[in-house]
mmCIF file of C-alpha atoms and ligand atoms in Angstrom:
data_model
loop_
_atom_site.group_PDB
_atom_site.id
_atom_site.type_symbol
_atom_site.label_atom_id
_atom_site.label_comp_id
_atom_site.label_asym_id
_atom_site.label_seq_id
_atom_site.Cartn_x
_atom_site.Cartn_y
_atom_site.Cartn_z
ATOM 1 C CA MET A 1 0.000 0.000 0.000
ATOM 2 C CA ALA A 2 1.370 3.421 -0.977
ATOM 3 C CA GLU A 3 2.336 6.027 1.618
ATOM 4 C CA LEU A 4 -0.296 8.762 1.822
ATOM 5 C CA LEU A 5 1.292 12.212 1.537
ATOM 6 C CA LYS A 6 -1.109 14.362 3.519
ATOM 7 C CA GLY A 7 -1.029 18.117 3.082
ATOM 8 C CA MET A 8 -2.208 18.850 6.605
ATOM 9 C CA GLU A 9 0.880 17.184 8.020
ATOM 10 C CA VAL A 10 3.023 19.537 5.914
ATOM 11 C CA ALA A 11 0.971 22.569 6.997
ATOM 12 C CA ASN A 12 1.309 21.516 10.651
ATOM 13 C CA GLY A 13 5.057 21.150 10.150
ATOM 14 C CA MET A 14 5.248 24.740 8.888
ATOM 15 C CA LYS A 15 2.926 26.145 11.560
ATOM 16 C CA GLN A 16 5.276 26.911 14.441
ATOM 17 C CA ARG A 17 7.883 28.500 12.162
ATOM 18 C CA LEU A 18 5.219 30.821 10.751
ATOM 19 C CA ILE A 19 3.843 31.720 14.191
ATOM 20 C CA ASP A 20 7.344 32.506 15.442
ATOM 21 C CA LYS A 21 8.135 34.683 12.429
ATOM 22 C CA ASN A 22 4.830 36.561 12.780
ATOM 23 C CA ASN A 23 5.498 37.223 16.468
ATOM 24 C CA GLU A 24 9.049 38.329 15.706
ATOM 25 C CA LEU A 25 7.782 40.864 13.166
ATOM 26 C CA ILE A 26 5.068 42.133 15.518
ATOM 27 C CA ALA A 27 7.715 42.601 18.218
ATOM 28 C CA LYS A 28 9.637 44.741 15.735
ATOM 29 C CA GLY A 29 6.548 46.902 15.178
ATOM 30 C CA VAL A 30 5.177 45.458 11.918
ATOM 31 C CA VAL A 31 1.836 43.660 11.931
ATOM 32 C CA PRO A 32 1.931 41.394 8.849
ATOM 33 C CA CYS A 33 -1.266 41.671 6.834
ATOM 34 C CA LEU A 34 -2.657 39.989 3.725
ATOM 35 C CA ALA A 35 -5.417 41.582 1.628
ATOM 36 C CA ILE A 36 -7.649 39.172 -0.240
ATOM 37 C CA VAL A 37 -9.314 40.832 -3.201
ATOM 38 C CA ARG A 38 -12.374 39.004 -4.423
ATOM 39 C CA VAL A 39 -14.616 40.108 -7.241
ATOM 40 C CA GLY A 40 -18.105 38.638 -6.855
ATOM 41 C CA GLY A 41 -18.712 35.407 -4.979
ATOM 42 C CA ARG A 42 -17.589 32.415 -7.028
ATOM 43 C CA PRO A 43 -18.007 29.255 -4.896
ATOM 44 C CA ASP A 44 -14.366 28.128 -5.407
ATOM 45 C CA ASP A 45 -13.075 31.610 -4.452
ATOM 46 C CA LEU A 46 -15.244 31.584 -1.342
ATOM 47 C CA ALA A 47 -14.053 28.081 -0.421
ATOM 48 C CA TYR A 48 -10.394 29.114 -0.789
ATOM 49 C CA GLU A 49 -11.063 32.316 1.167
ATOM 50 C CA ARG A 50 -12.617 30.371 4.057
ATOM 51 C CA GLY A 51 -9.606 28.053 4.120
ATOM 52 C CA ALA A 52 -7.163 30.987 4.055
ATOM 53 C CA LEU A 53 -9.002 32.855 6.823
ATOM 54 C CA LYS A 54 -8.968 29.766 9.024
ATOM 55 C CA ARG A 55 -5.277 29.092 8.371
ATOM 56 C CA PHE A 56 -4.259 32.727 8.987
ATOM 57 C CA GLU A 57 -6.368 32.889 12.149
ATOM 58 C CA GLY A 58 -4.566 29.797 13.458
ATOM 59 C CA LEU A 59 -1.257 31.532 12.788
ATOM 60 C CA GLY A 60 -2.367 34.891 14.206
ATOM 61 C CA ILE A 61 -1.752 36.681 10.890
ATOM 62 C CA ARG A 62 -4.049 39.544 9.942
ATOM 63 C CA VAL A 63 -6.224 39.338 6.806
ATOM 64 C CA LYS A 64 -8.401 41.998 5.210
ATOM 65 C CA VAL A 65 -10.984 40.902 2.665
ATOM 66 C CA ALA A 66 -11.981 43.370 -0.037
ATOM 67 C CA GLU A 67 -15.130 42.267 -1.822
ATOM 68 C CA ILE A 68 -15.715 44.053 -5.091
ATOM 69 C CA PRO A 69 -19.115 43.656 -6.756
ATOM 70 C CA GLU A 70 -19.160 41.679 -9.985
ATOM 71 C CA SER A 71 -20.917 44.635 -11.583
ATOM 72 C CA ALA A 72 -17.905 46.929 -10.958
ATOM 73 C CA THR A 73 -16.532 48.777 -13.962
ATOM 74 C CA GLN A 74 -12.903 48.284 -14.953
ATOM 75 C CA GLU A 75 -12.191 51.789 -13.688
ATOM 76 C CA ALA A 76 -13.828 51.201 -10.296
ATOM 77 C CA PHE A 77 -12.084 47.840 -9.929
ATOM 78 C CA GLU A 78 -8.657 49.331 -10.702
ATOM 79 C CA ARG A 79 -9.320 52.276 -8.350
ATOM 80 C CA GLU A 80 -10.180 49.966 -5.476
ATOM 81 C CA PHE A 81 -7.251 47.677 -6.247
ATOM 82 C CA SER A 82 -4.886 50.693 -6.318
ATOM 83 C CA GLU A 83 -6.115 51.818 -2.904
ATOM 84 C CA ILE A 84 -5.360 48.403 -1.400
ATOM 85 C CA ASN A 85 -2.029 48.317 -3.222
ATOM 86 C CA GLY A 86 -1.107 51.701 -1.747
ATOM 87 C CA ASP A 87 -2.212 50.872 1.797
ATOM 88 C CA PRO A 88 1.015 50.711 3.867
ATOM 89 C CA SER A 89 -0.622 48.372 6.410
ATOM 90 C CA VAL A 90 -1.089 45.744 3.665
ATOM 91 C CA HIS A 91 2.014 43.664 2.935
ATOM 92 C CA GLY A 92 0.641 41.023 0.595
ATOM 93 C CA ILE A 93 -2.233 40.916 -1.898
ATOM 94 C CA LEU A 94 -4.054 37.866 -3.223
ATOM 95 C CA LEU A 95 -6.393 38.578 -6.126
ATOM 96 C CA PHE A 96 -8.720 35.727 -7.019
ATOM 97 C CA ARG A 97 -8.477 34.880 -10.677
ATOM 98 C CA PRO A 98 -9.881 34.441 -13.210
ATOM 99 C CA LEU A 99 -11.839 37.653 -12.928
ATOM 100 C CA PRO A 100 -15.392 37.893 -14.266
ATOM 101 C CA LYS A 101 -15.403 38.232 -18.072
ATOM 102 C CA SER A 102 -16.370 41.915 -17.827
ATOM 103 C CA LEU A 103 -12.990 42.741 -16.217
ATOM 104 C CA ASP A 104 -9.457 42.626 -17.597
ATOM 105 C CA GLU A 105 -6.730 41.408 -15.216
ATOM 106 C CA GLU A 106 -3.804 42.562 -17.373
ATOM 107 C CA PRO A 107 -3.751 46.165 -16.042
ATOM 108 C CA VAL A 108 -3.592 45.015 -12.405
ATOM 109 C CA LYS A 109 -0.708 42.664 -13.186
ATOM 110 C CA LYS A 110 1.208 45.812 -14.129
ATOM 111 C CA LEU A 111 -0.233 47.854 -11.297
ATOM 112 C CA ILE A 112 0.476 45.557 -8.337
ATOM 113 C CA ASP A 113 3.547 46.431 -6.261
ATOM 114 C CA PRO A 114 5.914 43.474 -6.921
ATOM 115 C CA GLU A 115 6.815 43.579 -3.204
ATOM 116 C CA LYS A 116 3.159 42.813 -2.339
ATOM 117 C CA ASP A 117 2.598 40.278 -5.110
ATOM 118 C CA VAL A 118 2.558 37.214 -2.845
ATOM 119 C CA ASP A 119 0.946 34.894 -5.416
ATOM 120 C CA CYS A 120 3.299 35.861 -8.245
ATOM 121 C CA MET A 121 1.055 37.481 -10.823
ATOM 122 C CA CYS A 122 3.366 40.245 -12.098
ATOM 123 C CA ALA A 123 6.061 39.782 -14.714
ATOM 124 C CA ALA A 124 8.896 40.783 -12.355
ATOM 125 C CA ASN A 125 8.138 37.975 -9.901
ATOM 126 C CA ILE A 126 7.481 35.422 -12.645
ATOM 127 C CA ALA A 127 10.848 36.331 -14.185
ATOM 128 C CA LYS A 128 12.551 35.768 -10.825
ATOM 129 C CA VAL A 129 11.070 32.265 -10.605
ATOM 130 C CA PHE A 130 12.449 31.523 -14.072
ATOM 131 C CA MET A 131 15.841 32.992 -13.149
ATOM 132 C CA GLY A 132 16.036 30.901 -9.979
ATOM 133 C CA ASP A 133 16.167 34.132 -7.954
ATOM 134 C CA ASP A 134 14.247 33.638 -4.709
ATOM 135 C CA SER A 135 14.112 37.302 -3.731
ATOM 136 C CA GLY A 136 10.554 37.439 -5.183
ATOM 137 C CA TYR A 137 7.539 35.260 -4.438
ATOM 138 C CA ALA A 138 6.920 31.890 -6.059
ATOM 139 C CA PRO A 139 3.260 31.159 -6.851
ATOM 140 C CA CYS A 140 1.621 29.398 -3.921
ATOM 141 C CA THR A 141 0.483 26.149 -5.548
ATOM 142 C CA PRO A 142 3.789 25.250 -7.245
ATOM 143 C CA GLN A 143 5.679 26.196 -4.070
ATOM 144 C CA ALA A 144 3.246 24.031 -2.065
ATOM 145 C CA VAL A 145 4.267 21.036 -4.190
ATOM 146 C CA VAL A 146 7.936 21.704 -3.398
ATOM 147 C CA GLU A 147 7.187 22.129 0.335
ATOM 148 C CA LEU A 148 5.285 18.843 0.340
ATOM 149 C CA LEU A 149 8.063 16.923 -1.417
ATOM 150 C CA LYS A 150 10.664 18.368 0.960
ATOM 151 C CA HIS A 151 8.560 17.665 4.047
ATOM 152 C CA TYR A 152 8.336 13.989 3.116
ATOM 153 C CA GLU A 153 12.065 13.985 2.303
ATOM 154 C CA ILE A 154 11.523 12.813 -1.245
ATOM 155 C CA PRO A 155 14.874 13.269 -3.002
ATOM 156 C CA LEU A 156 14.706 15.872 -5.750
ATOM 157 C CA ALA A 157 18.326 16.281 -6.807
ATOM 158 C CA GLY A 158 18.813 14.056 -9.820
ATOM 159 C CA ALA A 159 15.227 12.761 -9.714
ATOM 160 C CA GLN A 160 13.415 12.211 -13.003
ATOM 161 C CA ILE A 161 10.141 14.126 -12.789
ATOM 162 C CA ALA A 162 7.336 13.938 -15.335
ATOM 163 C CA LEU A 163 5.164 17.022 -14.911
ATOM 164 C CA ILE A 164 1.850 17.032 -16.763
ATOM 165 C CA GLY A 165 0.653 20.579 -17.508
ATOM 166 C CA ARG A 166 2.467 23.645 -18.820
ATOM 167 C CA SER A 167 0.268 26.531 -17.662
ATOM 168 C CA MET A 168 1.755 29.705 -16.222
ATOM 169 C CA VAL A 169 -0.265 29.079 -13.048
ATOM 170 C CA VAL A 170 1.130 25.666 -12.176
ATOM 171 C CA GLY A 171 3.162 23.693 -14.733
ATOM 172 C CA LYS A 172 5.823 26.115 -15.969
ATOM 173 C CA PRO A 173 6.675 27.790 -12.644
ATOM 174 C CA LEU A 174 6.675 24.397 -10.908
ATOM 175 C CA ALA A 175 9.095 23.059 -13.526
ATOM 176 C CA MET A 176 11.445 25.949 -12.703
ATOM 177 C CA LEU A 177 11.185 25.389 -8.941
ATOM 178 C CA LEU A 178 11.944 21.682 -9.374
ATOM 179 C CA LEU A 179 14.815 22.477 -11.708
ATOM 180 C CA LYS A 180 16.204 24.746 -8.999
ATOM 181 C CA GLU A 181 16.183 21.680 -6.729
ATOM 182 C CA ASN A 182 18.315 19.924 -9.376
ATOM 183 C CA ALA A 183 15.596 17.580 -10.600
ATOM 184 C CA THR A 184 15.481 16.539 -14.265
ATOM 185 C CA VAL A 185 12.057 17.713 -15.371
ATOM 186 C CA THR A 186 10.100 16.560 -18.409
ATOM 187 C CA LEU A 187 7.305 19.045 -19.030
ATOM 188 C CA CYS A 188 4.378 17.215 -20.628
ATOM 189 C CA HIS A 189 1.200 18.586 -22.216
ATOM 190 C CA SER A 190 -1.721 17.617 -24.405
ATOM 191 C CA LYS A 191 0.517 17.055 -27.446
ATOM 192 C CA THR A 192 3.043 14.850 -25.641
ATOM 193 C CA VAL A 193 3.367 11.545 -27.500
ATOM 194 C CA ASN A 194 3.206 8.329 -25.451
ATOM 195 C CA LEU A 195 2.431 10.200 -22.231
ATOM 196 C CA PRO A 196 1.954 7.054 -20.091
ATOM 197 C CA GLU A 197 5.372 5.776 -21.153
ATOM 198 C CA VAL A 198 7.044 9.130 -20.467
ATOM 199 C CA CYS A 199 5.487 9.149 -16.983
ATOM 200 C CA GLN A 200 6.361 5.513 -16.326
ATOM 201 C CA ARG A 201 10.045 6.349 -16.632
ATOM 202 C CA ALA A 202 9.770 8.989 -13.898
ATOM 203 C CA ASP A 203 10.611 8.756 -10.208
ATOM 204 C CA ILE A 204 7.966 11.408 -9.527
ATOM 205 C CA VAL A 205 4.817 12.083 -11.562
ATOM 206 C CA VAL A 206 3.128 15.446 -10.991
ATOM 207 C CA ALA A 207 -0.336 15.854 -12.493
ATOM 208 C CA ALA A 208 -1.507 19.439 -13.095
ATOM 209 C CA ALA A 209 -3.679 18.966 -16.163
ATOM 210 C CA GLY A 210 -7.175 19.727 -14.893
ATOM 211 C CA SER A 211 -8.428 16.469 -16.396
ATOM 212 C CA ALA A 212 -10.239 14.217 -13.928
ATOM 213 C CA LYS A 213 -8.612 10.859 -13.208
ATOM 214 C CA MET A 214 -6.501 10.877 -16.395
ATOM 215 C CA VAL A 215 -3.424 9.466 -14.624
ATOM 216 C CA THR A 216 -4.092 5.743 -14.431
ATOM 217 C CA LYS A 217 -1.936 2.865 -13.167
ATOM 218 C CA ASP A 218 -0.315 2.771 -16.616
ATOM 219 C CA PHE A 219 1.418 6.092 -15.838
ATOM 220 C CA VAL A 220 3.246 4.932 -12.720
ATOM 221 C CA ARG A 221 5.952 2.418 -12.074
ATOM 222 C CA PRO A 222 6.290 0.578 -8.760
ATOM 223 C CA GLY A 223 7.765 2.844 -6.092
ATOM 224 C CA ALA A 224 7.073 6.088 -7.958
ATOM 225 C CA VAL A 225 5.766 9.165 -6.134
ATOM 226 C CA VAL A 226 2.515 10.641 -7.474
ATOM 227 C CA ILE A 227 1.613 14.262 -6.756
ATOM 228 C CA ASP A 228 -1.893 15.304 -7.762
ATOM 229 C CA VAL A 229 -2.418 19.057 -8.173
ATOM 230 C CA GLY A 230 -5.723 18.731 -10.038
ATOM 231 C CA ILE A 231 -9.011 19.937 -8.635
ATOM 232 C CA ASN A 232 -11.923 18.720 -10.717
ATOM 233 C CA ASP A 233 -15.642 18.301 -10.314
ATOM 234 C CA ASP A 234 -16.254 14.602 -9.663
ATOM 235 C CA GLY A 235 -19.790 14.823 -11.023
ATOM 236 C CA ALA A 236 -21.253 13.814 -7.657
ATOM 237 C CA GLY A 237 -21.046 17.112 -5.792
ATOM 238 C CA GLY A 238 -17.443 16.628 -4.683
ATOM 239 C CA ILE A 239 -13.972 17.130 -6.079
ATOM 240 C CA CYS A 240 -11.417 14.747 -7.480
ATOM 241 C CA GLY A 241 -7.871 15.037 -8.749
ATOM 242 C CA ASP A 242 -6.196 14.319 -12.067
ATOM 243 C CA VAL A 243 -5.177 10.905 -10.758
ATOM 244 C CA ALA A 244 -7.365 7.796 -10.687
ATOM 245 C CA PHE A 245 -6.492 7.428 -7.013
ATOM 246 C CA ASP A 246 -7.427 3.828 -6.261
ATOM 247 C CA GLU A 247 -5.566 2.240 -9.152
ATOM 248 C CA ALA A 248 -2.566 4.584 -8.951
ATOM 249 C CA GLU A 249 -2.265 4.024 -5.207
ATOM 250 C CA ALA A 250 -2.095 0.272 -5.745
ATOM 251 C CA ALA A 251 0.714 0.737 -8.265
ATOM 252 C CA CYS A 252 2.914 3.501 -6.777
ATOM 253 C CA GLY A 253 5.051 4.073 -3.667
ATOM 254 C CA ALA A 254 3.553 7.310 -2.336
ATOM 255 C CA ILE A 255 0.653 9.518 -3.391
ATOM 256 C CA THR A 256 -1.170 12.729 -2.431
ATOM 257 C CA PRO A 257 -4.936 12.550 -1.904
ATOM 258 C CA VAL A 258 -7.465 15.046 -3.335
ATOM 259 C CA PRO A 259 -8.789 16.716 -1.289
ATOM 260 C CA GLY A 260 -6.252 16.829 1.532
ATOM 261 C CA GLY A 261 -3.029 16.921 -0.483
ATOM 262 C CA VAL A 262 -1.329 19.844 -2.235
ATOM 263 C CA GLY A 263 -4.368 22.103 -1.755
ATOM 264 C CA SER A 264 -3.958 21.930 2.043
ATOM 265 C CA VAL A 265 -0.455 23.386 1.813
ATOM 266 C CA THR A 266 -1.135 26.399 -0.441
ATOM 267 C CA THR A 267 -2.532 28.665 2.299
ATOM 268 C CA SER A 268 0.546 27.975 4.445
ATOM 269 C CA VAL A 269 2.736 29.060 1.528
ATOM 270 C CA LEU A 270 0.540 32.144 1.166
ATOM 271 C CA ALA A 271 1.215 32.895 4.844
ATOM 272 C CA MET A 272 4.943 32.288 4.335
ATOM 273 C CA ASN A 273 4.985 34.743 1.418
ATOM 274 C CA THR A 274 2.969 37.320 3.380
ATOM 275 C CA LEU A 275 5.488 37.183 6.233
ATOM 276 C CA LYS A 276 8.346 37.493 3.741
ATOM 277 C CA ALA A 277 6.639 40.593 2.287
ATOM 278 C CA ALA A 278 6.190 42.105 5.761
ATOM 279 C CA GLU A 279 9.822 41.427 6.609
ATOM 280 C CA ARG A 280 10.971 43.029 3.359
ATOM 281 C CA ALA A 281 8.790 46.077 4.102
ATOM 282 C CA LEU A 282 10.553 46.374 7.433
ATOM 283 C CA LEU A 283 13.963 46.297 5.779
ATOM 284 C CA ARG A 284 13.115 49.013 3.223
ATOM 285 C CA PRO A 285 14.250 52.567 3.986
ATOM 286 C CA GLY A 286 11.602 54.124 6.213
ATOM 287 C CA GLY A 287 10.015 50.689 6.762
ATOM 288 C CA ARG A 288 11.025 50.386 10.416
ATOM 289 C CA PRO A 289 8.468 52.031 12.685
ATOM 290 C CA GLU A 290 9.724 54.746 15.047
ATOM 291 C CA GLY A 291 10.356 53.885 18.696
HETATM 292 P P1 NDP B 1 -4.778 24.808 -17.362
HETATM 293 O O1 NDP B 1 -6.062 24.303 -17.978
HETATM 294 O O2 NDP B 1 -4.397 26.214 -17.524
HETATM 295 O O3 NDP B 1 -3.572 23.921 -17.963
HETATM 296 C C1 NDP B 1 -3.687 22.539 -18.082
HETATM 297 C C2 NDP B 1 -2.407 21.995 -18.668
HETATM 298 O O4 NDP B 1 -2.519 20.580 -18.709
HETATM 299 C C3 NDP B 1 -2.133 22.438 -20.108
HETATM 300 O O5 NDP B 1 -0.756 22.653 -20.282
HETATM 301 C C4 NDP B 1 -2.604 21.265 -20.948
HETATM 302 O O6 NDP B 1 -1.862 21.058 -22.138
HETATM 303 C C5 NDP B 1 -2.342 20.091 -20.021
HETATM 304 N N1 NDP B 1 -3.296 19.015 -20.244
HETATM 305 C C6 NDP B 1 -4.645 19.062 -20.150
HETATM 306 N N2 NDP B 1 -5.176 17.858 -20.420
HETATM 307 C C7 NDP B 1 -4.129 17.037 -20.717
HETATM 308 C C8 NDP B 1 -4.018 15.678 -21.087
HETATM 309 N N3 NDP B 1 -5.115 14.909 -21.229
HETATM 310 N N4 NDP B 1 -2.808 15.173 -21.307
HETATM 311 C C9 NDP B 1 -1.692 15.929 -21.167
HETATM 312 N N5 NDP B 1 -1.734 17.226 -20.815
HETATM 313 C C10 NDP B 1 -2.938 17.774 -20.592
HETATM 314 O O7 NDP B 1 -4.853 24.367 -15.842
HETATM 315 P P2 NDP B 1 -4.035 24.955 -14.559
HETATM 316 O O8 NDP B 1 -2.591 24.769 -14.775
HETATM 317 O O9 NDP B 1 -4.555 26.270 -14.188
HETATM 318 O O10 NDP B 1 -4.537 23.947 -13.444
HETATM 319 C C11 NDP B 1 -4.231 22.571 -13.509
HETATM 320 C C12 NDP B 1 -5.018 21.842 -12.452
HETATM 321 O O11 NDP B 1 -4.545 22.266 -11.178
HETATM 322 C C13 NDP B 1 -6.525 22.134 -12.454
HETATM 323 O O12 NDP B 1 -7.218 20.967 -12.086
HETATM 324 C C14 NDP B 1 -6.685 23.191 -11.388
HETATM 325 O O13 NDP B 1 -7.986 23.175 -10.811
HETATM 326 C C15 NDP B 1 -5.656 22.729 -10.407
HETATM 327 N N6 NDP B 1 -5.174 23.793 -9.505
HETATM 328 C C16 NDP B 1 -5.024 23.442 -8.211
HETATM 329 C C17 NDP B 1 -4.603 24.347 -7.303
HETATM 330 C C18 NDP B 1 -4.389 23.906 -5.876
HETATM 331 O O14 NDP B 1 -4.268 24.726 -4.981
HETATM 332 N N7 NDP B 1 -4.294 22.573 -5.627
HETATM 333 C C19 NDP B 1 -4.360 25.745 -7.661
HETATM 334 C C20 NDP B 1 -4.393 25.992 -9.084
HETATM 335 C C21 NDP B 1 -4.823 25.029 -9.961
HETATM 336 P P3 NDP B 1 -1.811 22.140 -23.355
HETATM 337 O O15 NDP B 1 -0.917 23.239 -22.883
HETATM 338 O O16 NDP B 1 -1.226 21.363 -24.489
HETATM 339 O O17 NDP B 1 -3.218 22.574 -23.567
#
């Protein structure tokens, strides 16, 4: 039976470090604060928001939620976003995307202060991920995969990793983060020929395709590690991953569940990035409060 790689265990492992860092910053006069910007009330945004609020509350980190009506004009949306962006008490900003069709997210990608861009939406932070420069912020989900692999002490240096999905949200940045850990990454996509065979050669298979249960037992060799990033509607009111869990579990060495895997780590990474942003604010000229 495969080892179950539970996200909550990783989040719990990160918890005390995050609490200590938050307290350290508060003692220095900075109260770390994340602003969540939500347009409308999409159920998946609300679910993520509830999870983030709970996680941040458990860590004692402040969160402000800005709810912008779905009917907002582009101008009103950008004005409100700019206000949050300019608020010195806010250190990190998470904007739920995609935005409603009536709004364009491109202008805010240019507008957001790179120092507050804790989920890596602006070009400057994306470039840093690709350059292997960790002075910016890696996107939360790809970083959560790395945190999970490290927590379970799964060797990355020299490992053959087949990564399914090449989006800018998950696949490409994750490939760069894994490369930085000295893994050999094969980035697969919908045009990859003989995908099961490519995956079968890998020590680690990461599925980030958004295609329910597409990774079957034929994709994994005995002992392989399977990381499922996918979140899909299971057609029965619940969610499922990109991996056909039961058959993959029987064939592999270790596997993440969905729910309860990678998704449970992302809000801890968001907290980690928020604290990093607050610390960087403190180090900037004029960032240290008087007294
Ligand atoms: P996208 O739809 O943007 O990208 C999917 C990628 O997978 C594309 O590169 C696509 O290839 C590839 N792909 C799709 N189907 C197949 C297939 N059958 N075989 C091989 N490759 C395939 O999705 P995202 O990257 O945004 O998200 C991926 C998954 O991760 C989704 O399920 C999403 O819900 C989930 N997710 C989970 C998060 C979490 O916190 N756990 C956060 C963010 C996303 P091509 O480029 O050729 O089209």
